[in-house]
Amino acid sequence: MASKELAQKLQRRLQLEESGEAVEGEPRRAAVFNPYTEFKEFSRRQIKDMERMFRLYDSGRDGYIDLMELKLMMEKLGAPQTHLGLKNMIKEVDEDFDGKLSFREFLLIFHKAAAGELEEDSGLLTLAKLSEIDVSIEGVKGAKNFFEAKVQALSSASKFEAEIKAEQDERKREEEERKHRRAAFRELKSAFTQ
């Protein structure tokens, strides 16, 4: 049984390594991963929060969360898992069979949780629920009808533009506050140095 599973993994890996052709039955992915276009159901802020969480637990700073880092994450979230449970969690979303989670695979956890594709006793569902990221977004699998889908498609671009503008406004406001604090400090400093 183990040799059959290993043969399947090897066959899958060989298929993935072929020259840019999509693996049969799977959508073809771009060479460069863009979370904003691939995971459209999440807002920019949610993706940034997930990225912050991913980096927090990627203690090796190699762009992956391995078994031990996942173990630490689950312990810190208050839901420790056995090594077998951790391996099963990784296996559930590990698309390239490398035994660790890339950021894309990490986002896939929340995508599957929001879509209701994770089993109730799954460690990944526990991870998605315990993290501070809200995955209970309505309509993740698509809009309820054609008109809602049309409105969503038209507003998604403006939603990102609005979020980017809000982030820029926030940065400008913080910079203005810094300037005012510096000016007040210089004024106070000059009063004491005279």
Coordinates of N, CA, C and O in Angstrom, one line a residue:
M1 N 0.8 -1.2 0.0 CA 0.0 0.0 0.0 C 0.9 1.3 0.0 O 0.6 2.2 -0.7
A2 N 1.9 1.3 0.8 CA 2.8 2.4 0.9 C 3.5 2.6 -0.5 O 3.7 3.8 -0.9
S3 N 3.9 1.5 -1.1 CA 4.6 1.7 -2.4 C 3.6 2.2 -3.5 O 4.1 3.0 -4.4
K4 N 2.4 1.8 -3.4 CA 1.4 2.3 -4.4 C 1.2 3.8 -4.2 O 1.2 4.6 -5.1
E5 N 1.1 4.3 -2.9 CA 1.0 5.7 -2.6 C 2.2 6.5 -3.1 O 2.1 7.5 -3.7
L6 N 3.4 5.9 -2.8 CA 4.6 6.5 -3.3 C 4.7 6.6 -4.8 O 5.1 7.6 -5.3
A7 N 4.3 5.6 -5.5 CA 4.2 5.6 -6.9 C 3.3 6.7 -7.4 O 3.6 7.4 -8.4
Q8 N 2.2 6.9 -6.8 CA 1.2 7.9 -7.2 C 1.8 9.3 -7.0 O 1.7 10.2 -7.8
K9 N 2.5 9.5 -5.8 CA 3.1 10.8 -5.6 C 4.2 11.1 -6.6 O 4.3 12.2 -7.1
L10 N 5.0 10.0 -6.9 CA 6.1 10.2 -7.9 C 5.5 10.5 -9.3 O 6.0 11.4 -10.0
Q11 N 4.4 9.9 -9.7 CA 3.8 10.1 -10.9 C 3.3 11.6 -11.0 O 3.4 12.3 -11.9
R12 N 2.6 12.0 -9.9 CA 2.1 13.4 -9.8 C 3.2 14.4 -9.9 O 3.1 15.4 -10.6
R13 N 4.3 14.1 -9.2 CA 5.5 15.1 -9.3 C 6.0 15.2 -10.7 O 6.4 16.2 -11.1
L14 N 6.1 14.0 -11.3 CA 6.6 14.0 -12.7 C 5.7 14.8 -13.6 O 6.2 15.6 -14.5
Q15 N 4.4 14.7 -13.4 CA 3.5 15.4 -14.2 C 3.6 16.9 -14.0 O 3.5 17.7 -14.9
L16 N 3.8 17.3 -12.7 CA 4.0 18.7 -12.4 C 5.3 19.3 -13.0 O 5.3 20.5 -13.3
E17 N 6.3 18.5 -13.1 CA 7.6 19.0 -13.6 C 7.6 19.1 -15.1 O 8.6 19.6 -15.7
E18 N 6.6 18.5 -15.8 CA 6.6 18.6 -17.3 C 6.6 20.1 -17.7 O 6.2 20.9 -17.0
S19 N 6.9 20.3 -19.0 CA 7.1 21.6 -19.5 C 5.9 22.5 -19.6 O 5.3 22.6 -20.7
G20 N 5.4 23.0 -18.5 CA 4.3 23.9 -18.5 C 2.9 23.4 -18.8 O 2.0 24.2 -18.9
E21 N 2.8 22.2 -19.1 CA 1.5 21.7 -19.5 C 0.7 21.4 -18.2 O 1.2 21.0 -17.2
A22 N -0.6 21.7 -18.2 CA -1.5 21.5 -17.1 C -1.6 20.0 -16.8 O -1.7 19.2 -17.8
V23 N -1.7 19.6 -15.6 CA -1.9 18.2 -15.2 C -3.4 17.9 -15.5 O -4.2 18.7 -15.2
E24 N -3.6 16.7 -16.1 CA -5.0 16.3 -16.5 C -5.9 16.5 -15.3 O -5.7 16.0 -14.2
G25 N -7.0 17.1 -15.5 CA -8.1 17.3 -14.5 C -7.8 18.4 -13.6 O -8.6 18.6 -12.7
E26 N -6.8 19.1 -13.7 CA -6.5 20.3 -12.8 C -6.3 21.5 -13.6 O -5.8 21.5 -14.7
P27 N -6.7 22.7 -13.0 CA -6.5 23.9 -13.8 C -5.1 24.3 -13.9 O -4.3 23.9 -13.0
R28 N -4.7 24.9 -14.9 CA -3.3 25.3 -15.1 C -3.1 26.6 -14.3 O -3.8 27.6 -14.4
R29 N -2.0 26.6 -13.5 CA -1.7 27.8 -12.7 C -0.6 28.6 -13.4 O 0.3 28.0 -14.1
A30 N -0.6 29.9 -13.1 CA 0.5 30.7 -13.7 C 1.8 30.4 -13.0 O 1.8 29.9 -11.8
A31 N 2.9 30.7 -13.6 CA 4.2 30.5 -13.1 C 4.4 31.3 -11.8 O 5.1 30.9 -10.9
V32 N 3.9 32.5 -11.8 CA 4.0 33.4 -10.7 C 2.7 33.4 -9.9 O 1.6 33.6 -10.4
F33 N 2.8 33.2 -8.6 CA 1.6 33.1 -7.7 C 1.2 34.5 -7.3 O 2.0 35.3 -6.7
N34 N 0.0 34.9 -7.6 CA -0.6 36.2 -7.1 C -1.8 35.9 -6.3 O -2.9 35.5 -6.8
P35 N -1.7 36.1 -5.0 CA -2.8 35.7 -4.1 C -4.1 36.5 -4.4 O -5.2 36.1 -4.1
Y36 N -3.9 37.8 -4.8 CA -5.0 38.7 -5.0 C -5.9 38.2 -6.2 O -7.1 38.5 -6.2
T37 N -5.3 37.6 -7.2 CA -6.1 37.2 -8.4 C -6.5 35.7 -8.2 O -7.6 35.4 -8.7
E38 N -5.8 34.9 -7.5 CA -6.2 33.5 -7.3 C -7.2 33.3 -6.3 O -8.1 32.5 -6.4
F39 N -7.1 34.1 -5.2 CA -8.1 34.0 -4.1 C -8.9 35.3 -4.0 O -8.8 36.1 -3.1
K40 N -9.8 35.4 -5.0 CA -10.6 36.7 -5.1 C -11.6 36.8 -4.0 O -12.1 37.9 -3.8
E41 N -11.9 35.7 -3.3 CA -12.9 35.8 -2.3 C -12.4 36.5 -1.0 O -13.2 36.9 -0.2
F42 N -11.1 36.7 -0.9 CA -10.6 37.4 0.2 C -10.2 38.8 -0.2 O -9.7 39.1 -1.3
S43 N -10.4 39.7 0.8 CA -10.0 41.1 0.5 C -8.5 41.3 0.7 O -7.8 40.4 1.2
R44 N -8.0 42.4 0.2 CA -6.5 42.6 0.4 C -6.1 42.6 1.8 O -5.1 42.0 2.2
R45 N -6.9 43.2 2.7 CA -6.6 43.2 4.1 C -6.5 41.8 4.7 O -5.6 41.4 5.5
Q46 N -7.5 40.9 4.3 CA -7.5 39.6 4.8 C -6.2 38.8 4.3 O -5.6 38.1 5.1
I47 N -5.9 39.0 3.1 CA -4.7 38.3 2.5 C -3.5 38.8 3.3 O -2.6 38.0 3.6
K48 N -3.4 40.1 3.5 CA -2.2 40.6 4.2 C -2.2 40.1 5.7 O -1.1 39.8 6.2
D49 N -3.3 40.0 6.3 CA -3.4 39.4 7.7 C -2.9 37.9 7.6 O -2.2 37.5 8.5
M50 N -3.4 37.2 6.6 CA -2.9 35.8 6.5 C -1.4 35.7 6.2 O -0.7 34.8 6.8
E51 N -0.9 36.6 5.4 CA 0.5 36.7 5.1 C 1.3 37.0 6.4 O 2.3 36.4 6.7
R52 N 0.8 37.9 7.2 CA 1.5 38.3 8.5 C 1.5 37.1 9.4 O 2.5 36.8 10.0
M53 N 0.4 36.3 9.5 CA 0.3 35.1 10.3 C 1.3 34.1 9.8 O 2.0 33.4 10.6
F54 N 1.3 33.9 8.5 CA 2.2 32.9 7.8 C 3.7 33.2 8.2 O 4.4 32.4 8.6
R55 N 4.1 34.5 8.1 CA 5.4 34.9 8.3 C 5.8 34.8 9.8 O 6.9 34.5 10.2
L56 N 4.8 35.0 10.7 CA 5.0 34.9 12.1 C 5.4 33.5 12.5 O 6.3 33.3 13.3
Y57 N 4.8 32.5 11.9 CA 5.1 31.1 12.2 C 6.1 30.5 11.3 O 6.6 29.4 11.6
D58 N 6.6 31.1 10.3 CA 7.7 30.7 9.4 C 9.0 31.0 10.1 O 9.7 31.9 9.6
S59 N 9.3 30.4 11.2 CA 10.5 30.8 11.9 C 11.8 30.5 11.2 O 12.8 31.2 11.4
G60 N 11.8 29.6 10.2 CA 13.0 29.3 9.4 C 13.2 30.4 8.3 O 14.2 30.4 7.7
R61 N 12.2 31.2 8.1 CA 12.3 32.3 7.1 C 12.6 31.7 5.7 O 13.3 32.4 4.9
D62 N 12.1 30.5 5.4 CA 12.4 29.9 4.1 C 11.1 30.0 3.2 O 11.2 29.4 2.1
G63 N 10.1 30.6 3.6 CA 8.9 30.7 2.8 C 8.0 29.5 2.9 O 7.0 29.3 2.1
Y64 N 8.2 28.6 3.9 CA 7.4 27.4 4.1 C 7.2 27.3 5.6 O 8.0 27.6 6.4
I65 N 6.0 26.6 5.9 CA 5.8 26.2 7.3 C 5.9 24.7 7.3 O 5.1 24.0 6.7
D66 N 7.0 24.2 8.0 CA 7.2 22.8 8.0 C 6.5 22.2 9.2 O 5.7 22.8 9.9
L67 N 6.7 20.9 9.4 CA 6.0 20.1 10.4 C 6.2 20.7 11.8 O 5.2 21.0 12.6
M68 N 7.4 21.1 12.2 CA 7.7 21.6 13.5 C 7.1 23.0 13.7 O 6.6 23.4 14.8
E69 N 7.1 23.8 12.6 CA 6.5 25.2 12.7 C 5.0 25.1 12.8 O 4.4 25.9 13.6
L70 N 4.4 24.1 12.1 CA 3.0 23.9 12.2 C 2.6 23.4 13.6 O 1.6 23.8 14.2
K71 N 3.5 22.6 14.2 CA 3.2 22.1 15.5 C 3.2 23.2 16.5 O 2.4 23.4 17.4
L72 N 4.2 24.1 16.4 CA 4.3 25.3 17.3 C 3.1 26.2 17.1 O 2.5 26.7 18.0
M73 N 2.7 26.4 15.8 CA 1.5 27.2 15.5 C 0.3 26.7 16.2 O -0.5 27.4 16.9
M74 N 0.0 25.4 16.1 CA -1.2 24.8 16.7 C -1.1 24.8 18.2 O -2.1 25.0 18.9
E75 N 0.1 24.7 18.8 CA 0.2 24.8 20.2 C -0.1 26.2 20.7 O -0.8 26.4 21.7
K76 N 0.4 27.2 20.0 CA 0.2 28.6 20.4 C -1.3 29.0 20.2 O -1.8 29.8 20.9
L77 N -2.0 28.3 19.2 CA -3.4 28.6 19.0 C -4.3 27.8 20.0 O -5.5 28.0 20.0
G78 N -3.6 27.0 20.8 CA -4.4 26.2 21.9 C -5.0 25.0 21.4 O -6.0 24.5 22.0
A79 N -4.5 24.4 20.3 CA -5.1 23.1 19.8 C -3.9 22.2 19.3 O -3.7 22.0 18.1
P80 N -3.1 21.8 20.3 CA -2.0 20.9 19.9 C -2.4 19.6 19.2 O -3.5 19.1 19.5
Q81 N -1.6 19.2 18.3 CA -1.9 18.0 17.5 C -0.8 17.0 17.6 O 0.4 17.3 17.9
T82 N -1.1 15.7 17.3 CA -0.1 14.7 17.3 C 0.7 14.9 16.0 O 0.3 15.6 15.1
H83 N 1.9 14.2 15.9 CA 2.7 14.3 14.7 C 1.9 13.7 13.5 O 1.9 14.3 12.4
L84 N 1.2 12.7 13.7 CA 0.3 12.1 12.7 C -0.7 13.1 12.2 O -1.0 13.2 11.0
G85 N -1.4 13.7 13.2 CA -2.4 14.7 12.9 C -1.8 15.9 12.1 O -2.4 16.4 11.1
L86 N -0.6 16.3 12.5 CA 0.1 17.4 11.8 C 0.4 17.0 10.3 O 0.2 17.8 9.4
K87 N 0.9 15.8 10.2 CA 1.2 15.3 8.8 C 0.0 15.2 8.0 O 0.0 15.5 6.8
N88 N -1.2 14.8 8.6 CA -2.4 14.7 7.8 C -2.9 16.1 7.4 O -3.5 16.3 6.4
M89 N -2.7 17.1 8.3 CA -3.1 18.5 8.0 C -2.3 19.0 6.8 O -2.9 19.6 5.9
I90 N -1.0 18.7 6.8 CA -0.2 19.2 5.7 C -0.6 18.4 4.4 O -0.7 19.0 3.3
K91 N -0.8 17.1 4.5 CA -1.1 16.3 3.4 C -2.4 16.8 2.7 O -2.6 16.7 1.5
E92 N -3.4 17.3 3.5 CA -4.7 17.7 3.0 C -4.6 18.8 2.0 O -5.4 18.9 1.1
V93 N -3.6 19.7 2.1 CA -3.5 20.9 1.2 C -2.1 20.9 0.5 O -1.9 21.8 -0.3
D94 N -1.3 19.9 0.7 CA 0.1 19.9 0.1 C 0.0 19.5 -1.4 O 0.0 18.3 -1.7
E95 N 0.0 20.5 -2.3 CA -0.2 20.2 -3.7 C 1.1 19.7 -4.4 O 1.0 19.0 -5.3
D96 N 2.2 20.1 -3.8 CA 3.5 19.7 -4.5 C 4.2 18.5 -3.7 O 5.3 18.2 -4.1
F97 N 3.5 18.0 -2.7 CA 4.0 16.8 -2.0 C 5.4 17.0 -1.4 O 6.3 16.1 -1.4
D98 N 5.7 18.3 -0.9 CA 7.0 18.5 -0.4 C 7.0 18.4 1.2 O 8.0 18.6 1.8
G99 N 5.9 18.1 1.7 CA 5.8 17.9 3.2 C 5.8 19.2 4.0 O 6.0 19.1 5.2
K100 N 5.5 20.3 3.4 CA 5.5 21.6 4.1 C 4.5 22.5 3.3 O 4.1 22.2 2.2
L101 N 4.1 23.6 4.0 CA 3.1 24.5 3.5 C 3.7 25.7 2.9 O 4.4 26.4 3.6
S102 N 3.5 26.0 1.6 CA 3.8 27.3 1.0 C 2.7 28.3 1.4 O 1.7 27.9 1.9
F103 N 3.0 29.5 1.1 CA 1.9 30.5 1.4 C 0.6 30.2 0.6 O -0.5 30.4 1.1
R104 N 0.8 29.8 -0.6 CA -0.4 29.4 -1.5 C -1.2 28.3 -0.8 O -2.4 28.4 -0.7
E105 N -0.5 27.3 -0.3 CA -1.2 26.2 0.4 C -1.8 26.6 1.7 O -2.8 26.2 2.1
F106 N -1.1 27.6 2.3 CA -1.7 28.2 3.6 C -3.0 28.9 3.3 O -4.0 28.7 4.0
L107 N -3.0 29.7 2.2 CA -4.3 30.3 1.8 C -5.3 29.3 1.4 O -6.5 29.6 1.7
L108 N -4.9 28.2 0.9 CA -5.8 27.2 0.5 C -6.6 26.6 1.7 O -7.8 26.2 1.6
I109 N -6.0 26.6 2.9 CA -6.6 26.2 4.1 C -7.9 27.0 4.3 O -9.0 26.5 4.6
F110 N -7.7 28.3 4.3 CA -8.8 29.3 4.6 C -9.8 29.3 3.4 O -11.0 29.4 3.7
H111 N -9.4 29.1 2.2 CA -10.3 28.9 1.1 C -11.2 27.7 1.3 O -12.4 27.8 1.1
K112 N -10.6 26.6 1.6 CA -11.4 25.4 1.8 C -12.3 25.5 3.0 O -13.4 25.0 3.0
A113 N -11.8 26.1 4.1 CA -12.6 26.3 5.3 C -13.8 27.2 5.0 O -15.0 26.8 5.4
A114 N -13.6 28.2 4.2 CA -14.7 29.1 3.9 C -15.7 28.5 3.0 O -16.9 28.7 3.0
A115 N -15.2 27.6 2.1 CA -16.1 26.9 1.2 C -16.8 25.7 1.8 O -17.6 25.0 1.1
G116 N -16.4 25.3 3.0 CA -17.0 24.2 3.7 C -16.4 22.8 3.2 O -17.1 21.8 3.3
E117 N -15.2 22.8 2.7 CA -14.6 21.6 2.1 C -13.8 20.9 3.1 O -13.2 19.8 2.7
L118 N -13.6 21.3 4.3 CA -12.8 20.6 5.3 C -13.7 19.8 6.2 O -14.8 20.2 6.6
E119 N -13.2 18.7 6.6 CA -14.0 17.8 7.5 C -14.1 18.4 8.9 O -13.2 19.2 9.3
E120 N -15.2 18.1 9.6 CA -15.4 18.8 10.9 C -14.3 18.5 11.9 O -14.0 19.3 12.7
D121 N -13.7 17.3 11.9 CA -12.7 16.9 12.9 C -11.3 17.2 12.3 O -10.3 16.8 12.9
S122 N -11.2 17.9 11.2 CA -9.9 18.2 10.6 C -9.2 19.2 11.4 O -9.7 20.2 11.9
G123 N -7.9 19.0 11.6 CA -7.0 20.0 12.2 C -7.0 21.3 11.5 O -6.8 22.4 12.1
L124 N -7.1 21.2 10.2 CA -7.1 22.5 9.4 C -8.3 23.3 9.6 O -8.2 24.5 9.7
L125 N -9.5 22.7 9.9 CA -10.6 23.5 10.2 C -10.5 24.1 11.6 O -10.8 25.3 11.7
T126 N -9.8 23.4 12.5 CA -9.5 24.0 13.8 C -8.6 25.2 13.6 O -8.8 26.2 14.2
L127 N -7.6 25.0 12.8 CA -6.6 26.1 12.5 C -7.4 27.3 12.0 O -7.2 28.5 12.4
A128 N -8.2 27.1 11.0 CA -9.0 28.2 10.4 C -9.9 28.9 11.4 O -10.0 30.1 11.4
K129 N -10.5 28.1 12.3 CA -11.4 28.7 13.2 C -10.7 29.5 14.3 O -11.1 30.5 14.8
L130 N -9.5 28.9 14.8 CA -8.8 29.5 15.9 C -8.0 30.8 15.5 O -7.7 31.6 16.3
S131 N -7.6 30.8 14.2 CA -6.9 32.0 13.8 C -7.8 33.2 13.8 O -9.0 33.1 13.8
E132 N -7.3 34.4 13.9 CA -8.1 35.6 14.0 C -8.6 36.0 12.6 O -9.2 37.1 12.5
I133 N -8.5 35.2 11.6 CA -9.0 35.6 10.3 C -10.3 35.0 10.0 O -10.6 33.8 10.2
D134 N -11.3 35.9 9.7 CA -12.7 35.4 9.5 C -12.8 34.8 8.1 O -12.6 35.4 7.1
V135 N -13.2 33.5 8.1 CA -13.3 32.8 6.8 C -14.8 32.5 6.5 O -15.1 31.8 5.6
S136 N -15.7 33.1 7.3 CA -17.1 32.8 7.1 C -17.7 33.8 6.2 O -18.6 34.5 6.5
I137 N -17.1 33.9 5.0 CA -17.5 34.9 4.0 C -18.7 34.3 3.2 O -18.6 33.1 2.8
E138 N -19.7 35.0 3.0 CA -20.9 34.5 2.3 C -20.5 34.5 0.8 O -19.9 35.4 0.3
G139 N -20.9 33.5 0.1 CA -20.8 33.4 -1.3 C -19.4 33.1 -1.8 O -19.0 33.6 -2.9
V140 N -18.6 32.4 -1.1 CA -17.2 32.1 -1.5 C -17.2 31.2 -2.8 O -16.4 31.4 -3.7
K141 N -18.1 30.3 -2.9 CA -18.2 29.4 -4.1 C -18.8 30.1 -5.3 O -18.9 29.5 -6.3
G142 N -19.2 31.3 -5.1 CA -19.8 32.1 -6.3 C -21.1 32.7 -5.8 O -21.6 32.5 -4.7
A143 N -21.6 33.6 -6.6 CA -22.8 34.3 -6.2 C -24.0 33.4 -6.4 O -24.0 32.4 -7.1
K144 N -25.1 33.8 -5.7 CA -26.3 33.0 -5.7 C -27.0 33.0 -7.0 O -27.7 32.1 -7.4
N145 N -26.9 34.1 -7.8 CA -27.5 34.1 -9.1 C -26.7 35.0 -10.0 O -25.7 35.6 -9.6
F146 N -27.0 35.0 -11.2 CA -26.3 35.7 -12.3 C -26.0 37.1 -12.0 O -24.9 37.7 -12.1
F147 N -27.1 37.9 -11.5 CA -27.0 39.3 -11.3 C -26.0 39.6 -10.1 O -25.2 40.6 -10.2
E148 N -26.1 38.8 -9.1 CA -25.1 39.0 -8.0 C -23.7 38.8 -8.5 O -22.8 39.5 -8.1
A149 N -23.5 37.8 -9.3 CA -22.2 37.5 -9.9 C -21.7 38.6 -10.7 O -20.5 39.0 -10.7
K150 N -22.6 39.2 -11.5 CA -22.2 40.3 -12.4 C -21.8 41.5 -11.5 O -20.8 42.2 -11.8
V151 N -22.6 41.9 -10.5 CA -22.3 43.0 -9.6 C -21.0 42.7 -8.9 O -20.1 43.6 -8.8
Q152 N -20.8 41.5 -8.5 CA -19.5 41.2 -7.8 C -18.3 41.3 -8.7 O -17.3 41.9 -8.3
A153 N -18.4 40.9 -9.9 CA -17.3 41.0 -10.9 C -17.0 42.5 -11.2 O -15.9 42.9 -11.2
L154 N -18.1 43.3 -11.3 CA -17.8 44.7 -11.6 C -17.3 45.5 -10.4 O -16.5 46.4 -10.5
S155 N -17.7 45.1 -9.2 CA -17.2 45.8 -8.0 C -15.9 45.3 -7.4 O -15.3 46.0 -6.6
S156 N -15.4 44.1 -7.9 CA -14.2 43.6 -7.3 C -13.0 44.5 -7.6 O -12.1 44.7 -6.7
A157 N -12.9 45.0 -8.8 CA -11.8 45.9 -9.1 C -11.9 47.2 -8.3 O -10.9 47.6 -7.8
S158 N -13.1 47.7 -8.2 CA -13.2 49.0 -7.4 C -13.0 48.7 -5.9 O -12.5 49.6 -5.2
K159 N -13.3 47.5 -5.5 CA -13.1 47.1 -4.1 C -11.6 47.2 -3.8 O -11.2 47.8 -2.8
F160 N -10.8 46.6 -4.7 CA -9.3 46.7 -4.4 C -8.8 48.1 -4.5 O -7.9 48.5 -3.7
E161 N -9.3 48.9 -5.5 CA -8.9 50.2 -5.6 C -9.2 51.0 -4.3 O -8.4 51.8 -3.8
A162 N -10.4 50.8 -3.8 CA -10.8 51.5 -2.5 C -9.9 51.0 -1.4 O -9.5 51.9 -0.5
E163 N -9.6 49.8 -1.3 CA -8.7 49.3 -0.2 C -7.3 49.9 -0.3 O -6.7 50.3 0.7
I164 N -6.8 50.0 -1.6 CA -5.5 50.5 -1.8 C -5.5 52.0 -1.4 O -4.6 52.5 -0.7
K165 N -6.6 52.7 -1.8 CA -6.7 54.1 -1.5 C -6.8 54.3 0.0 O -6.1 55.2 0.6
A166 N -7.5 53.5 0.7 CA -7.6 53.6 2.2 C -6.3 53.3 2.8 O -5.9 54.0 3.8
E167 N -5.5 52.4 2.3 CA -4.2 52.1 2.9 C -3.3 53.3 2.7 O -2.5 53.7 3.5
Q168 N -3.3 53.9 1.5 CA -2.5 55.1 1.2 C -2.9 56.3 2.1 O -2.1 57.0 2.6
D169 N -4.2 56.5 2.3 CA -4.7 57.6 3.1 C -4.2 57.4 4.6 O -3.9 58.3 5.3
E170 N -4.3 56.1 5.0 CA -3.8 55.8 6.4 C -2.3 56.1 6.5 O -1.9 56.7 7.5
R171 N -1.5 55.7 5.5 CA -0.1 56.1 5.6 C 0.1 57.6 5.6 O 1.0 58.1 6.3
K172 N -0.6 58.3 4.8 CA -0.5 59.8 4.8 C -0.8 60.4 6.1 O -0.2 61.3 6.6
R173 N -1.9 59.9 6.7 CA -2.3 60.4 8.0 C -1.3 60.1 9.1 O -0.9 61.0 9.9
E174 N -0.7 58.9 9.1 CA 0.3 58.5 10.0 C 1.6 59.4 9.8 O 2.2 59.9 10.8
E175 N 1.9 59.7 8.6 CA 3.1 60.6 8.3 C 2.8 62.0 8.8 O 3.7 62.6 9.3
E176 N 1.6 62.5 8.6 CA 1.2 63.8 9.1 C 1.3 63.9 10.6 O 1.8 64.9 11.2
E177 N 0.8 62.8 11.3 CA 0.9 62.8 12.7 C 2.4 62.8 13.2 O 2.7 63.5 14.1
R178 N 3.2 62.0 12.5 CA 4.7 62.0 12.8 C 5.3 63.4 12.7 O 6.1 63.8 13.5
K179 N 4.9 64.1 11.6 CA 5.4 65.5 11.4 C 5.0 66.4 12.5 O 5.8 67.2 13.0
H180 N 3.8 66.3 12.9 CA 3.3 67.2 14.0 C 4.0 66.9 15.3 O 4.3 67.8 16.0
R181 N 4.2 65.6 15.6 CA 4.9 65.2 16.8 C 6.3 65.7 16.8 O 6.8 66.2 17.8
R182 N 7.0 65.6 15.6 CA 8.4 66.1 15.5 C 8.4 67.6 15.7 O 9.3 68.1 16.4
A183 N 7.5 68.3 15.1 CA 7.4 69.8 15.2 C 7.2 70.2 16.7 O 7.8 71.1 17.2
A184 N 6.3 69.5 17.3 CA 6.0 69.8 18.8 C 7.2 69.5 19.6 O 7.5 70.2 20.6
F185 N 7.9 68.4 19.3 CA 9.1 68.0 20.1 C 10.2 69.1 19.9 O 10.8 69.5 20.9
R186 N 10.4 69.5 18.6 CA 11.4 70.5 18.4 C 11.1 71.8 19.1 O 12.0 72.5 19.7
E187 N 9.8 72.2 19.1 CA 9.4 73.4 19.8 C 9.6 73.3 21.3 O 10.1 74.2 21.9
L188 N 9.3 72.1 21.9 CA 9.5 71.9 23.3 C 11.1 71.9 23.6 O 11.5 72.4 24.6
K189 N 11.8 71.2 22.7 CA 13.3 71.2 22.9 C 13.9 72.6 22.8 O 14.8 72.9 23.6
S190 N 13.4 73.4 21.9 CA 14.0 74.8 21.8 C 13.7 75.6 23.0 O 14.4 76.5 23.5
A191 N 12.5 75.3 23.7 CA 12.1 76.0 24.9 C 13.1 75.7 26.0 O 13.4 76.5 26.9
F192 N 13.6 74.4 26.1 CA 14.5 74.0 27.1 C 15.9 74.4 26.9 O 16.7 74.5 27.8
T193 N 16.3 74.5 25.6 CA 17.7 74.8 25.3 C 18.1 76.2 25.4 O 19.2 76.6 25.3
Q194 N 17.1 77.1 25.5 CA 17.4 78.6 25.5 C 17.8 79.0 26.8 O 17.6 78.7 27.9

